[in-house]
Amino acid sequence: MTNKISFKEALHYWLKLGFISFGGPAGQIAMMHKELVDNKKWIDEKHFLQALNFCMLLPGPEAQQLATYMGWLMHRIKGGLASGILFVLPAVFILWALAWIYASMGNVPSVASLFYGLKPAVVAIVAEAVLRIGKKSLKGKGFIAIAAVSFIGIYFLNIPFPVIVFSAGIIGYVSGYMSQKNTISKASNISNKQDKSEQPSIKKIAKTAFICFVVWLLPLLIILLWRGANSIFMEIGILFSKAALLTFGGAYAVLSYISQQAVSRYGWLTSTQMMDGLGLAETTPGPLIMINQFVGYLAAYQNPEGLNPVAAGTIGGLLATWMTFAPSFLFIFAGAPYIERIRGNVKLSFALAAITAAVVGVILNLGLKFSSHTFLPETGVFDWFALTISLIAFSGMQFLKWPMIPVIVGSAFAGFIWKYALGI
C-alpha cells in the first residue's frame, strides 16, 4: 500500500463510491476491488483480500465494514470514519425521501424502472470481479476445491455462511501447520515480507472500543429518557442492535432476520411492504441493508405515538440506520490493528488465504442470486434485454478495459431508453 494517498483524494473517492455503489454487497466489493486494487493501486491484492476475509467473519454489513477497513488502512481513525460514513450517507437521504413518498402517497415511485439499466451493469461488474479475484487467488487445486465446495455448500445445500468460512479457515490453518510445501502454500505464495505494522496497544484499542460502544448506544439512552422503555423507538433500537450483533453472513442474513422480526413478530410492516422496501434498496446506491431505514421509517410512521407521523418516521428510520452501522466502526477500529499484526504469522496467513478461496465461492453465490433476480424478475419472463446489456458491459470491461463509471452510466441510459423512450 502506498503512503502517498492524500486524505482529500481518498475523501473524494469515498464520496463518489457512496453515490455509485449499486448491486448489494457483491457489487460493492467488486467496485472497491477494481478501483482500490487494480485502477488506483492504493491497496495491494493480498491486503485487500485479507481485510475482506476479516469483514466476512463479522456480523453485519460486510461491504460497509470493508470500506471502513480500507479507509482505516490509509488514514487510520479519521479515514475509517470518512469511508464508513460516506459509504452510507447518500443512501440515508435517498431512502428517507423514498420512504416518505411511499408512506405519504401509498405507492412505490417508478424508481425500479428509472434504474432498470443499472442491474445488468452490476451483474457484469460482479462477474468480472469473480474472474479477476479468482485468477489471482485460486492458483492451486486446493484453493479451487475450497472455492467449489464453498459455492456448492452455500448455493445448493444452504449451509450457514459462518460454517463455510470457519471450516475453510481451519483447513488453511492445519495445512499451513502440517506443511508449507502443500498446494495451499504454493497457491498463496505467502512470505514474511509483509508491511511492518505498528504493534497494537491494548490500552489504546480498549479506549477506542469503549468510545465507539458509548457512541453506538447513546441514542438508546436518549430514547429511554425521552419516551420510556416501551416506546416504539426503543423497540426499533433494540431490534436493529441485535441484528447488528447476531446476524453473520452479511446483508442477506440481516435481511432474513429483519423481515421475520418486523413482519411476523412485531407486525410493523406487511410482507408486501417489506418486498417494496427491498426493491427500493436494491435500486438505489448504498448497502442493500439500507432497507433497515425503510423498515424503521414505516414502523414509526404507522405507530407515531402522538408525534407527527413524518417526524416519527424520520426518527425511526435514522435510529434503525444508526444501530445497524455504528457497530461496524467498533469492530473495525478494535479488530483491524490485530489483523494487521498477524499478517506475518504464517499459519494464520494460510488460514486467511483459504478463507479467500471460500469467499470467491460466496461472492459467486451472491452474484448468481442477483443475476437470477435481474434476468428472471417476478414476472417470470426472462429479460433478454438485461442479459444483452450485461454481456456487452462484461465484454467491454474484460476485453476493452472500459472504465466502471461509464459502464454504469451507459447501462442506466440504455435502460432508460428501453423503458421510457421506447415504452417497452
Coordinates of C-alpha atoms in Angstrom, one line a residue:
M1 CA 0.0 0.0 0.0
T2 CA 1.3 3.4 -0.9
N3 CA 1.7 6.1 1.7
K4 CA 1.2 8.9 -0.8
I5 CA -2.6 9.0 -0.7
S6 CA -3.8 12.4 0.4
F7 CA -6.9 12.4 2.7
K8 CA -8.6 14.8 0.3
E9 CA -8.1 12.4 -2.6
A10 CA -9.4 9.5 -0.5
L11 CA -12.4 11.6 0.7
H12 CA -13.3 12.3 -2.9
Y13 CA -13.3 8.6 -3.8
W14 CA -15.4 7.6 -0.8
L15 CA -18.0 10.2 -1.6
K16 CA -18.1 9.1 -5.2
L17 CA -18.5 5.5 -4.1
G18 CA -21.4 6.4 -1.9
F19 CA -23.3 7.5 -5.0
I20 CA -22.4 4.7 -7.3
S21 CA -22.3 1.6 -5.0
F22 CA -25.2 -0.3 -6.6
G23 CA -25.8 -4.0 -6.5
G24 CA -25.6 -5.0 -2.9
P25 CA -22.5 -6.4 -1.2
A26 CA -21.3 -8.4 -4.2
G27 CA -21.4 -5.4 -6.5
Q28 CA -19.9 -3.0 -3.9
I29 CA -17.0 -5.4 -3.0
A30 CA -16.3 -5.8 -6.8
M31 CA -16.3 -2.0 -7.3
M32 CA -13.9 -1.4 -4.4
H33 CA -11.6 -4.1 -5.6
K34 CA -11.5 -2.8 -9.1
E35 CA -10.8 0.8 -8.1
L36 CA -8.6 0.4 -5.0
V37 CA -6.5 -2.6 -6.1
D38 CA -6.5 -2.5 -9.9
N39 CA -7.0 1.1 -11.0
K40 CA -5.7 3.3 -8.2
K41 CA -3.4 0.7 -6.7
W42 CA -3.9 2.2 -3.3
I43 CA -4.2 -1.3 -1.7
D44 CA -2.3 -4.4 -2.7
E45 CA -4.2 -7.6 -3.6
K46 CA -3.3 -9.7 -0.5
H47 CA -4.1 -6.8 1.8
F48 CA -7.5 -6.2 0.3
L49 CA -8.4 -9.9 0.4
Q50 CA -7.2 -10.2 4.0
A51 CA -9.4 -7.3 5.0
L52 CA -12.3 -8.8 3.1
N53 CA -11.8 -12.1 4.9
F54 CA -11.9 -10.4 8.3
C55 CA -15.0 -8.4 7.4
M56 CA -16.7 -11.6 6.2
L57 CA -16.3 -13.1 9.6
L58 CA -18.0 -10.2 11.3
P59 CA -21.8 -9.8 11.9
G60 CA -23.5 -7.0 10.0
P61 CA -22.9 -5.4 6.6
E62 CA -19.6 -6.6 5.2
A63 CA -19.3 -4.1 2.3
Q64 CA -19.6 -1.1 4.6
Q65 CA -17.1 -2.8 7.1
L66 CA -14.7 -3.3 4.2
A67 CA -14.9 0.3 3.2
T68 CA -14.3 1.3 6.8
Y69 CA -11.2 -1.0 7.0
M70 CA -9.8 0.4 3.7
G71 CA -10.2 4.0 5.0
W72 CA -8.6 3.0 8.3
L73 CA -5.7 1.4 6.5
M74 CA -5.0 4.6 4.6
H75 CA -5.7 7.3 7.3
R76 CA -6.5 5.4 10.5
I77 CA -9.4 6.6 12.6
K78 CA -10.4 9.7 10.5
G79 CA -10.0 7.7 7.3
G80 CA -12.2 4.9 8.7
L81 CA -14.9 7.3 9.8
A82 CA -14.9 9.1 6.5
S83 CA -15.1 5.9 4.4
G84 CA -17.6 4.2 6.6
I85 CA -19.9 7.2 6.9
L86 CA -19.7 8.3 3.3
F87 CA -20.4 4.8 2.1
V88 CA -24.0 5.0 3.5
L89 CA -24.7 8.8 3.8
P90 CA -26.1 9.3 0.2
A91 CA -28.3 6.3 0.7
V92 CA -29.6 7.7 4.0
F93 CA -31.0 10.8 2.3
I94 CA -32.3 8.9 -0.8
L95 CA -34.0 6.2 1.3
W96 CA -35.5 8.8 3.6
A97 CA -37.1 10.6 0.6
L98 CA -38.3 7.4 -0.9
A99 CA -39.8 6.1 2.4
W100 CA -41.5 9.4 2.9
I101 CA -43.0 9.3 -0.6
Y102 CA -44.0 5.6 -0.1
A103 CA -45.7 6.2 3.3
S104 CA -47.3 9.5 2.3
M105 CA -48.6 8.6 -1.1
G106 CA -49.2 4.9 -0.7
N107 CA -47.4 3.7 -3.7
V108 CA -43.9 2.9 -4.9
P109 CA -42.4 5.5 -7.2
S110 CA -41.0 4.3 -10.5
V111 CA -37.5 4.1 -9.1
A112 CA -37.1 0.5 -10.2
S113 CA -37.9 1.5 -13.8
L114 CA -35.7 4.5 -13.6
F115 CA -32.7 2.4 -12.5
Y116 CA -33.7 -0.6 -14.7
G117 CA -30.4 -0.5 -16.7
L118 CA -28.2 -0.5 -13.6
K119 CA -28.8 -4.1 -12.6
P120 CA -27.3 -5.6 -15.7
A121 CA -24.2 -3.4 -15.2
V122 CA -23.8 -4.7 -11.7
V123 CA -24.2 -8.3 -12.9
A124 CA -21.3 -7.7 -15.3
I125 CA -19.2 -6.0 -12.6
V126 CA -19.6 -8.9 -10.2
A127 CA -18.9 -11.5 -12.9
E128 CA -15.7 -9.6 -13.8
A129 CA -14.7 -9.4 -10.2
V130 CA -15.2 -13.1 -9.6
L131 CA -12.9 -13.9 -12.5
R132 CA -10.3 -11.2 -11.6
I133 CA -10.1 -12.3 -7.9
G134 CA -10.3 -16.0 -8.8
K135 CA -7.4 -15.7 -11.2
K136 CA -5.2 -14.1 -8.6
S137 CA -6.1 -16.3 -5.6
L138 CA -7.1 -19.8 -7.0
K139 CA -3.7 -20.8 -8.3
G140 CA -3.8 -24.4 -7.0
K141 CA -6.1 -27.3 -6.9
G142 CA -6.5 -26.9 -3.1
F143 CA -7.9 -23.4 -3.5
I144 CA -10.1 -24.3 -6.4
A145 CA -11.5 -27.2 -4.4
I146 CA -12.3 -24.9 -1.4
A147 CA -14.0 -22.4 -3.6
A148 CA -16.0 -25.0 -5.4
V149 CA -17.1 -26.8 -2.2
S150 CA -18.0 -23.4 -0.6
F151 CA -20.2 -22.4 -3.6
I152 CA -21.9 -25.8 -3.6
G153 CA -22.5 -25.7 0.2
I154 CA -24.0 -22.2 0.3
Y155 CA -25.9 -22.3 -3.1
F156 CA -27.3 -25.8 -3.2
L157 CA -27.2 -27.0 0.4
N158 CA -27.9 -23.7 2.2
I159 CA -25.1 -24.3 4.7
P160 CA -24.8 -21.3 7.0
F161 CA -22.2 -18.8 5.9
P162 CA -20.1 -18.9 9.2
V163 CA -19.8 -22.7 9.0
I164 CA -18.3 -22.4 5.5
V165 CA -15.9 -19.6 6.3
F166 CA -14.7 -21.1 9.6
S167 CA -14.3 -24.5 8.0
A168 CA -12.1 -23.0 5.3
G169 CA -10.0 -21.2 7.9
I170 CA -9.4 -24.4 9.8
I171 CA -8.4 -26.3 6.7
G172 CA -5.9 -23.5 5.8
Y173 CA -4.5 -23.4 9.3
V174 CA -4.0 -27.1 9.5
S175 CA -2.4 -27.2 6.0
G176 CA 0.0 -24.4 7.0
Y177 CA 0.9 -26.2 10.2
M178 CA 1.5 -29.6 8.5
S179 CA 3.5 -28.4 5.6
Q180 CA 4.4 -25.2 3.9
K181 CA 5.0 -27.1 0.6
N182 CA 1.4 -28.3 0.0
T183 CA -0.9 -27.0 -2.6
I184 CA -2.4 -24.2 -0.4
S185 CA 1.1 -23.0 0.4
K186 CA 2.1 -22.8 -3.2
A187 CA -1.1 -21.1 -4.2
S188 CA -1.0 -18.5 -1.5
N189 CA 2.7 -17.7 -2.1
I190 CA 2.8 -16.1 1.3
S191 CA 6.0 -14.7 2.6
N192 CA 7.0 -12.8 5.6
K193 CA 7.7 -9.7 3.6
Q194 CA 4.7 -8.0 4.9
D195 CA 4.4 -4.4 5.7
K196 CA 5.5 -3.8 9.2
S197 CA 2.6 -2.6 11.2
E198 CA 2.7 -0.9 14.5
Q199 CA 2.1 -3.1 17.5
P200 CA -1.4 -2.6 18.7
S201 CA -1.7 -1.0 22.2
I202 CA -4.2 -2.8 24.4
K203 CA -4.9 0.4 26.3
K204 CA -5.4 2.4 23.1
I205 CA -7.7 -0.2 21.5
A206 CA -9.7 -0.6 24.7
K207 CA -10.2 3.2 24.8
T208 CA -11.3 3.3 21.2
A209 CA -13.7 0.4 21.6
F210 CA -15.2 2.0 24.7
I211 CA -15.8 5.3 22.9
C212 CA -17.4 3.5 19.9
F213 CA -19.6 1.4 22.3
V214 CA -20.8 4.5 24.1
V215 CA -21.5 6.5 20.9
W216 CA -23.3 3.5 19.4
L217 CA -25.7 3.1 22.4
L218 CA -26.1 6.8 23.2
P219 CA -29.3 7.2 21.1
L220 CA -30.9 4.3 23.0
L221 CA -30.2 6.1 26.3
I222 CA -31.8 9.3 24.9
I223 CA -34.8 7.4 23.7
L224 CA -35.2 5.7 27.1
L225 CA -35.1 9.1 28.9
W226 CA -37.4 10.8 26.4
R227 CA -40.0 8.1 25.5
G228 CA -39.6 5.3 28.1
A229 CA -38.8 1.6 27.8
N230 CA -42.0 0.6 26.0
S231 CA -41.7 3.1 23.1
I232 CA -41.8 2.0 19.5
F233 CA -38.4 3.8 19.1
M234 CA -36.9 1.7 21.9
E235 CA -38.2 -1.5 20.2
I236 CA -36.7 -0.3 16.9
G237 CA -33.3 0.5 18.6
I238 CA -33.1 -2.9 20.4
L239 CA -34.1 -4.9 17.3
F240 CA -31.5 -3.4 15.0
S241 CA -28.9 -3.6 17.7
K242 CA -29.5 -7.3 17.9
A243 CA -29.4 -7.6 14.1
A244 CA -26.1 -5.8 14.0
L245 CA -24.5 -8.2 16.6
L246 CA -26.2 -11.5 15.8
T247 CA -26.5 -11.8 12.0
F248 CA -23.5 -13.3 10.4
G249 CA -23.2 -13.7 6.7
G250 CA -23.7 -10.1 5.5
A251 CA -26.7 -8.2 4.2
Y252 CA -28.7 -11.2 3.1
A253 CA -28.6 -12.8 6.6
V254 CA -29.6 -9.5 8.1
L255 CA -32.5 -9.1 5.7
S256 CA -33.9 -12.5 6.6
Y257 CA -33.8 -11.8 10.3
I258 CA -35.3 -8.3 10.0
S259 CA -38.0 -9.5 7.7
Q260 CA -39.0 -12.2 10.1
Q261 CA -39.0 -9.9 13.1
A262 CA -40.6 -6.8 11.5
V263 CA -43.4 -8.6 9.7
S264 CA -44.1 -11.7 11.8
R265 CA -43.2 -10.8 15.3
Y266 CA -43.8 -7.1 15.6
G267 CA -46.3 -6.6 12.8
W268 CA -44.8 -3.3 11.8
L269 CA -45.0 -4.0 8.1
T270 CA -46.8 -6.3 5.8
S271 CA -44.9 -8.8 3.6
T272 CA -45.8 -6.6 0.6
Q273 CA -44.3 -3.5 2.2
M274 CA -41.2 -5.5 3.1
M275 CA -40.7 -6.5 -0.6
D276 CA -41.4 -3.0 -1.7
G277 CA -38.7 -1.8 0.6
L278 CA -36.3 -4.4 -0.7
G279 CA -37.0 -3.2 -4.2
L280 CA -36.2 0.4 -3.3
A281 CA -33.0 -0.6 -1.5
E282 CA -31.8 -2.7 -4.5
T283 CA -32.3 0.1 -7.0
T284 CA -30.6 2.9 -5.0
P285 CA -26.9 3.3 -4.1
G286 CA -25.5 2.2 -0.8
P287 CA -25.6 -1.1 1.1
L288 CA -28.6 -3.3 0.5
I289 CA -29.2 -3.4 4.2
M290 CA -30.3 0.2 4.0
I291 CA -33.7 -1.4 3.8
N292 CA -33.4 -1.2 7.6
Q293 CA -34.0 2.6 7.3
F294 CA -37.2 1.9 5.3
V295 CA -38.4 -0.6 7.9
G296 CA -37.7 1.8 10.8
Y297 CA -39.4 4.7 9.0
L298 CA -42.6 2.8 8.3
A299 CA -42.7 1.2 11.7
A300 CA -42.6 4.6 13.4
Y301 CA -44.7 6.4 10.8
Q302 CA -47.5 3.9 11.3
N303 CA -47.1 4.0 15.1
P304 CA -46.2 7.6 15.8
E305 CA -47.2 7.6 19.5
G306 CA -48.6 11.2 19.4
L307 CA -45.8 12.6 17.2
N308 CA -46.2 13.9 13.7
P309 CA -46.0 10.7 11.5
V310 CA -43.3 12.1 9.3
A311 CA -41.2 13.2 12.3
A312 CA -41.7 9.8 13.9
G313 CA -40.8 8.0 10.7
T314 CA -37.7 10.1 10.3
I315 CA -36.6 9.4 13.9
G316 CA -37.4 5.7 13.4
G317 CA -35.5 5.4 10.1
L318 CA -32.4 7.2 11.3
L319 CA -32.4 5.2 14.5
A320 CA -32.5 2.0 12.6
T321 CA -29.7 3.1 10.4
W322 CA -27.5 4.2 13.3
M323 CA -28.0 1.0 15.3
T324 CA -27.2 -1.0 12.1
F325 CA -24.0 0.6 11.0
A326 CA -22.4 2.1 14.2
P327 CA -21.2 -1.3 15.5
S328 CA -19.1 -1.7 12.3
F329 CA -16.8 1.1 13.4
L330 CA -16.4 -0.7 16.8
F331 CA -15.5 -4.0 15.1
I332 CA -13.0 -2.4 12.6
F333 CA -11.3 0.0 14.9
A334 CA -10.8 -2.6 17.6
G335 CA -10.1 -5.6 15.4
A336 CA -8.1 -4.2 12.4
P337 CA -4.9 -3.5 14.4
Y338 CA -4.7 -7.2 15.4
I339 CA -5.5 -8.3 11.9
E340 CA -2.6 -6.2 10.7
R341 CA -0.3 -7.7 13.4
I342 CA -0.9 -11.3 12.3
R343 CA -0.1 -10.6 8.6
G344 CA 3.3 -12.1 9.2
N345 CA 2.0 -15.2 11.0
V346 CA 2.4 -18.0 8.5
K347 CA -0.2 -20.4 9.9
L348 CA -2.8 -17.7 10.3
S349 CA -2.0 -16.3 6.9
F350 CA -2.6 -19.7 5.4
A351 CA -6.0 -19.7 7.2
L352 CA -6.9 -16.3 5.8
A353 CA -5.7 -17.4 2.3
A354 CA -8.0 -20.5 2.5
I355 CA -10.9 -18.2 3.6
T356 CA -10.2 -16.1 0.5
A357 CA -10.9 -19.2 -1.7
A358 CA -14.2 -19.7 0.2
V359 CA -15.1 -16.1 -0.2
V360 CA -14.7 -16.4 -4.0
G361 CA -17.4 -19.1 -3.9
V362 CA -19.6 -16.9 -1.7
I363 CA -19.3 -13.9 -4.0
L364 CA -20.2 -16.2 -6.9
N365 CA -23.2 -17.3 -5.0
L366 CA -24.3 -13.7 -4.3
G367 CA -23.7 -12.8 -7.9
L368 CA -25.8 -15.7 -9.2
K369 CA -28.7 -14.7 -6.9
F370 CA -28.5 -11.1 -8.1
S371 CA -28.3 -12.3 -11.7
S372 CA -31.4 -14.5 -11.3
H373 CA -33.3 -11.6 -9.9
T374 CA -32.1 -9.4 -12.8
F375 CA -32.7 -11.8 -15.7
L376 CA -35.7 -13.5 -14.3
P377 CA -37.8 -10.9 -12.4
E378 CA -41.1 -11.5 -10.6
T379 CA -43.0 -11.5 -13.9
G380 CA -41.4 -14.9 -14.6
V381 CA -40.4 -13.8 -18.2
F382 CA -36.7 -14.0 -19.0
D383 CA -35.3 -10.5 -19.6
W384 CA -33.2 -10.8 -22.8
F385 CA -32.5 -7.1 -22.9
A386 CA -30.9 -7.2 -19.4
L387 CA -28.8 -10.2 -20.5
T388 CA -27.7 -8.3 -23.6
I389 CA -26.6 -5.3 -21.6
S390 CA -24.7 -7.5 -19.1
L391 CA -22.8 -9.3 -21.9
I392 CA -21.9 -6.0 -23.6
A393 CA -20.8 -4.4 -20.3
F394 CA -18.8 -7.5 -19.3
S395 CA -17.1 -7.8 -22.6
G396 CA -16.2 -4.1 -22.6
M397 CA -14.6 -4.3 -19.1
Q398 CA -13.0 -7.6 -19.6
F399 CA -11.5 -7.2 -23.1
L400 CA -11.6 -3.5 -23.9
K401 CA -10.8 -2.2 -20.4
W402 CA -13.9 0.1 -20.2
P403 CA -13.9 2.1 -17.0
M404 CA -16.5 1.2 -14.5
I405 CA -18.3 4.6 -14.2
P406 CA -19.0 4.9 -17.9
V407 CA -20.3 1.4 -17.9
I408 CA -22.7 2.2 -15.1
V409 CA -23.9 5.4 -16.7
G410 CA -24.2 3.8 -20.2
S411 CA -26.2 0.9 -18.9
A412 CA -28.5 3.2 -17.0
F413 CA -29.1 5.3 -20.1
A414 CA -29.7 2.2 -22.2
G415 CA -32.3 1.0 -19.7
F416 CA -33.9 4.4 -19.6
I417 CA -34.2 4.5 -23.4
W418 CA -35.6 0.9 -23.5
K419 CA -38.2 1.5 -20.8
Y420 CA -39.3 5.1 -21.4
A421 CA -38.4 6.3 -24.8
L422 CA -39.5 3.1 -26.5
G423 CA -42.1 2.2 -23.9
I424 CA -41.1 -1.4 -23.7

